[in-house]
């Protein structure tokens, strides 16, 4: 199974690559070209960086990538990667993929960024890995037009926001599985096993 991380020029992809490669039979590749990134079995949008820069790197292949997702290409969007699955963000200019209708907004909280461990409520994202407590590092959250696509919730101070969203084989998570200890790695592996079957 070929898993491709789309590299939009920010962040450390090493820990994420390492976590995904723990699943037997998985080969992880890193691709900077959004048009070539969809030539894969699973696309991963990693979770470090700023929306504006990432959207600019995505722009030349935005329509191709969106079409690939609509046609059933499995995708895991992590933190910023989840936000790129939405229409736009107040963090920066540019368009996201618009696979999920909605907008990314700054956390409505006194303490921003939200960094550290937090509980997950009502998780129904994957049958193979139940989310309970995971690691976050973010200042912006997704506001979903259709709440039925939210498969898990988290609350920081008074702001309740999606911890995970899902439509078909596309999953977005606001937390970092690769930093969420064994349960986070188990979640990433369960996603790969589910979309492979």
Tab-separated table of C-alpha atoms in Angstrom:
chain	number	residue	atom	x	y	z
A	1	UNK	CA	0.000	0.000	0.000
A	2	UNK	CA	1.461	3.334	-1.105
A	3	UNK	CA	0.814	6.198	1.326
A	4	UNK	CA	1.783	9.660	0.118
A	5	UNK	CA	2.344	12.648	2.397
A	6	UNK	CA	1.730	15.913	0.563
A	7	UNK	CA	4.554	18.221	1.659
A	8	UNK	CA	3.521	21.882	1.615
A	9	UNK	CA	6.880	23.055	2.851
A	10	UNK	CA	6.431	23.257	6.605
A	11	UNK	CA	6.872	21.058	9.611
A	12	UNK	CA	8.568	17.814	10.436
A	13	UNK	CA	7.186	14.898	8.438
A	14	UNK	CA	9.541	12.368	10.013
A	15	UNK	CA	7.441	11.400	13.051
A	16	UNK	CA	4.287	11.108	10.940
A	17	UNK	CA	6.056	8.981	8.314
A	18	UNK	CA	7.425	6.755	11.058
A	19	UNK	CA	3.978	6.292	12.661
A	20	UNK	CA	2.315	5.388	9.345
A	21	UNK	CA	5.099	2.995	8.396
A	22	UNK	CA	4.418	0.873	11.500
A	23	UNK	CA	1.460	-0.642	9.630
A	24	UNK	CA	2.702	-3.777	7.798
A	25	UNK	CA	2.748	-3.516	4.014
A	26	UNK	CA	2.775	0.296	3.966
A	27	UNK	CA	5.323	2.291	1.973
A	28	UNK	CA	5.383	5.997	2.843
A	29	UNK	CA	6.394	8.569	0.218
A	30	UNK	CA	6.679	12.358	0.433
A	31	UNK	CA	5.543	14.431	-2.545
A	32	UNK	CA	5.728	18.214	-3.034
A	33	UNK	CA	3.724	18.290	-6.288
A	34	UNK	CA	-0.050	18.275	-5.583
A	35	UNK	CA	-0.759	16.798	-9.025
A	36	UNK	CA	1.553	13.840	-8.393
A	37	UNK	CA	0.495	13.429	-4.758
A	38	UNK	CA	-2.848	11.898	-5.819
A	39	UNK	CA	-1.095	9.050	-7.682
A	40	UNK	CA	-1.244	6.892	-4.576
A	41	UNK	CA	-3.384	4.471	-2.572
A	42	UNK	CA	-3.790	6.849	0.394
A	43	UNK	CA	-3.178	10.597	0.590
A	44	UNK	CA	-2.130	12.197	3.878
A	45	UNK	CA	-2.289	15.949	4.471
A	46	UNK	CA	0.068	16.537	7.409
A	47	UNK	CA	-0.508	18.890	10.269
A	48	UNK	CA	2.111	21.589	10.696
A	49	UNK	CA	2.237	25.017	9.046
A	50	UNK	CA	0.093	28.014	8.151
A	51	UNK	CA	-3.071	27.847	6.049
A	52	UNK	CA	-2.100	30.573	3.558
A	53	UNK	CA	1.247	29.020	2.631
A	54	UNK	CA	-0.210	25.505	2.457
A	55	UNK	CA	-3.155	26.663	0.318
A	56	UNK	CA	-0.731	28.362	-2.084
A	57	UNK	CA	1.275	25.132	-2.447
A	58	UNK	CA	-1.973	23.226	-2.967
A	59	UNK	CA	-3.453	25.677	-5.507
A	60	UNK	CA	-1.962	24.240	-8.755
A	61	UNK	CA	-3.480	20.833	-8.007
A	62	UNK	CA	-6.526	21.867	-5.979
A	63	UNK	CA	-9.165	20.764	-8.495
A	64	UNK	CA	-7.334	17.513	-9.311
A	65	UNK	CA	-6.982	16.627	-5.637
A	66	UNK	CA	-10.605	17.492	-4.853
A	67	UNK	CA	-11.779	15.326	-7.781
A	68	UNK	CA	-9.595	12.425	-6.614
A	69	UNK	CA	-11.192	12.601	-3.149
A	70	UNK	CA	-14.684	12.773	-4.654
A	71	UNK	CA	-13.860	9.668	-6.696
A	72	UNK	CA	-12.904	7.745	-3.561
A	73	UNK	CA	-9.195	8.309	-2.902
A	74	UNK	CA	-8.725	7.661	0.837
A	75	UNK	CA	-7.312	10.670	2.670
A	76	UNK	CA	-6.277	11.479	6.233
A	77	UNK	CA	-6.026	15.203	7.022
A	78	UNK	CA	-4.221	16.048	10.266
A	79	UNK	CA	-4.607	19.416	12.080
A	80	UNK	CA	-3.759	21.916	9.294
A	81	UNK	CA	-4.399	19.039	6.873
A	82	UNK	CA	-7.944	18.735	8.223
A	83	UNK	CA	-8.422	22.493	7.819
A	84	UNK	CA	-7.293	22.270	4.181
A	85	UNK	CA	-10.220	19.907	3.548
A	86	UNK	CA	-12.566	22.867	4.233
A	87	UNK	CA	-13.437	25.892	2.086
A	88	UNK	CA	-11.268	28.614	3.622
A	89	UNK	CA	-9.619	29.912	6.782
A	90	UNK	CA	-9.426	33.245	8.539
A	91	UNK	CA	-5.792	32.350	9.323
A	92	UNK	CA	-4.717	33.112	5.766
A	93	UNK	CA	-5.632	33.713	2.160
A	94	UNK	CA	-6.321	31.026	-0.404
A	95	UNK	CA	-8.818	28.246	-0.853
A	96	UNK	CA	-8.949	24.863	0.780
A	97	UNK	CA	-10.182	21.769	-1.042
A	98	UNK	CA	-13.820	22.396	-0.098
A	99	UNK	CA	-14.415	18.677	0.424
A	100	UNK	CA	-16.175	19.602	3.662
A	101	UNK	CA	-18.374	22.703	3.580
A	102	UNK	CA	-17.363	25.137	6.276
A	103	UNK	CA	-14.840	27.704	7.408
A	104	UNK	CA	-11.810	27.632	9.707
A	105	UNK	CA	-11.864	30.162	12.557
A	106	UNK	CA	-9.636	31.129	15.469
A	107	UNK	CA	-10.368	29.284	18.707
A	108	UNK	CA	-12.805	31.172	20.928
A	109	UNK	CA	-10.689	30.858	24.068
A	110	UNK	CA	-8.476	32.893	26.380
A	111	UNK	CA	-5.537	30.473	26.078
A	112	UNK	CA	-4.490	30.190	22.443
A	113	UNK	CA	-2.828	28.165	21.055
A	114	UNK	CA	-4.420	25.056	22.499
A	115	UNK	CA	-1.446	22.804	23.197
A	116	UNK	CA	-1.551	19.554	25.105
A	117	UNK	CA	-3.714	16.544	25.846
A	118	UNK	CA	-7.490	16.752	25.729
A	119	UNK	CA	-10.430	14.371	25.876
A	120	UNK	CA	-12.501	13.342	22.870
A	121	UNK	CA	-16.291	13.009	23.131
A	122	UNK	CA	-18.709	10.841	21.169
A	123	UNK	CA	-16.080	9.315	18.887
A	124	UNK	CA	-17.486	7.196	16.042
A	125	UNK	CA	-14.767	7.857	13.444
A	126	UNK	CA	-13.326	4.357	13.057
A	127	UNK	CA	-14.581	1.001	14.197
A	128	UNK	CA	-11.030	-0.217	14.886
A	129	UNK	CA	-9.735	2.488	17.248
A	130	UNK	CA	-11.746	4.428	19.817
A	131	UNK	CA	-10.420	7.917	20.587
A	132	UNK	CA	-10.299	9.030	24.211
A	133	UNK	CA	-7.415	11.415	24.991
A	134	UNK	CA	-5.219	12.872	22.248
A	135	UNK	CA	-2.611	15.603	21.687
A	136	UNK	CA	-3.450	18.994	20.168
A	137	UNK	CA	-1.314	21.912	18.968
A	138	UNK	CA	-3.457	24.499	17.157
A	139	UNK	CA	-4.997	27.968	17.219
A	140	UNK	CA	-7.724	27.465	14.612
A	141	UNK	CA	-10.677	25.073	14.380
A	142	UNK	CA	-13.123	23.917	11.723
A	143	UNK	CA	-16.719	25.147	11.776
A	144	UNK	CA	-18.703	22.538	9.868
A	145	UNK	CA	-21.751	23.413	7.781
A	146	UNK	CA	-23.152	19.876	8.234
A	147	UNK	CA	-22.686	18.677	11.862
A	148	UNK	CA	-23.681	15.136	10.849
A	149	UNK	CA	-20.182	14.795	9.341
A	150	UNK	CA	-18.566	15.350	12.749
A	151	UNK	CA	-17.545	11.975	14.195
A	152	UNK	CA	-15.871	13.245	17.399
A	153	UNK	CA	-15.887	16.444	19.471
A	154	UNK	CA	-13.468	18.213	21.812
A	155	UNK	CA	-13.900	21.216	24.105
A	156	UNK	CA	-11.165	23.735	24.947
A	157	UNK	CA	-12.334	26.176	27.637
A	158	UNK	CA	-15.859	27.025	26.375
A	159	UNK	CA	-15.257	26.309	22.684
A	160	UNK	CA	-16.613	22.966	21.457
A	161	UNK	CA	-15.237	22.010	18.057
A	162	UNK	CA	-14.806	18.928	15.834
A	163	UNK	CA	-11.986	16.615	16.847
A	164	UNK	CA	-12.740	14.533	13.749
A	165	UNK	CA	-14.870	14.673	10.616
A	166	UNK	CA	-15.557	12.002	8.059
A	167	UNK	CA	-17.154	11.705	4.626
A	168	UNK	CA	-16.628	8.383	2.885
A	169	UNK	CA	-12.945	7.477	2.930
A	170	UNK	CA	-11.839	10.991	3.850
A	171	UNK	CA	-11.113	11.628	7.533
A	172	UNK	CA	-9.930	14.871	9.080
A	173	UNK	CA	-8.624	15.077	12.647
A	174	UNK	CA	-7.747	18.261	14.543
A	175	UNK	CA	-5.320	16.417	16.831
A	176	UNK	CA	-1.938	14.874	16.000
A	177	UNK	CA	-2.083	11.052	15.919
A	178	UNK	CA	1.702	10.844	15.568
A	179	UNK	CA	2.096	12.752	18.874
A	180	UNK	CA	-0.752	10.985	20.690
A	181	UNK	CA	1.262	8.028	21.975
A	182	UNK	CA	0.184	4.462	21.240
A	183	UNK	CA	-3.510	5.323	20.894
A	184	UNK	CA	-2.774	7.897	18.181
A	185	UNK	CA	-0.592	5.500	16.210
A	186	UNK	CA	-3.280	2.828	16.629
A	187	UNK	CA	-5.827	5.283	15.181
A	188	UNK	CA	-3.652	5.984	12.124
A	189	UNK	CA	-3.064	2.277	11.576
A	190	UNK	CA	-6.776	1.492	11.962
A	191	UNK	CA	-7.552	4.094	9.303
A	192	UNK	CA	-5.077	2.480	6.897
A	193	UNK	CA	-6.472	-0.997	7.581
A	194	UNK	CA	-10.051	0.174	7.073
A	195	UNK	CA	-9.447	1.909	3.741
A	196	UNK	CA	-7.306	-1.013	2.502
A	197	UNK	CA	-10.173	-3.440	3.078
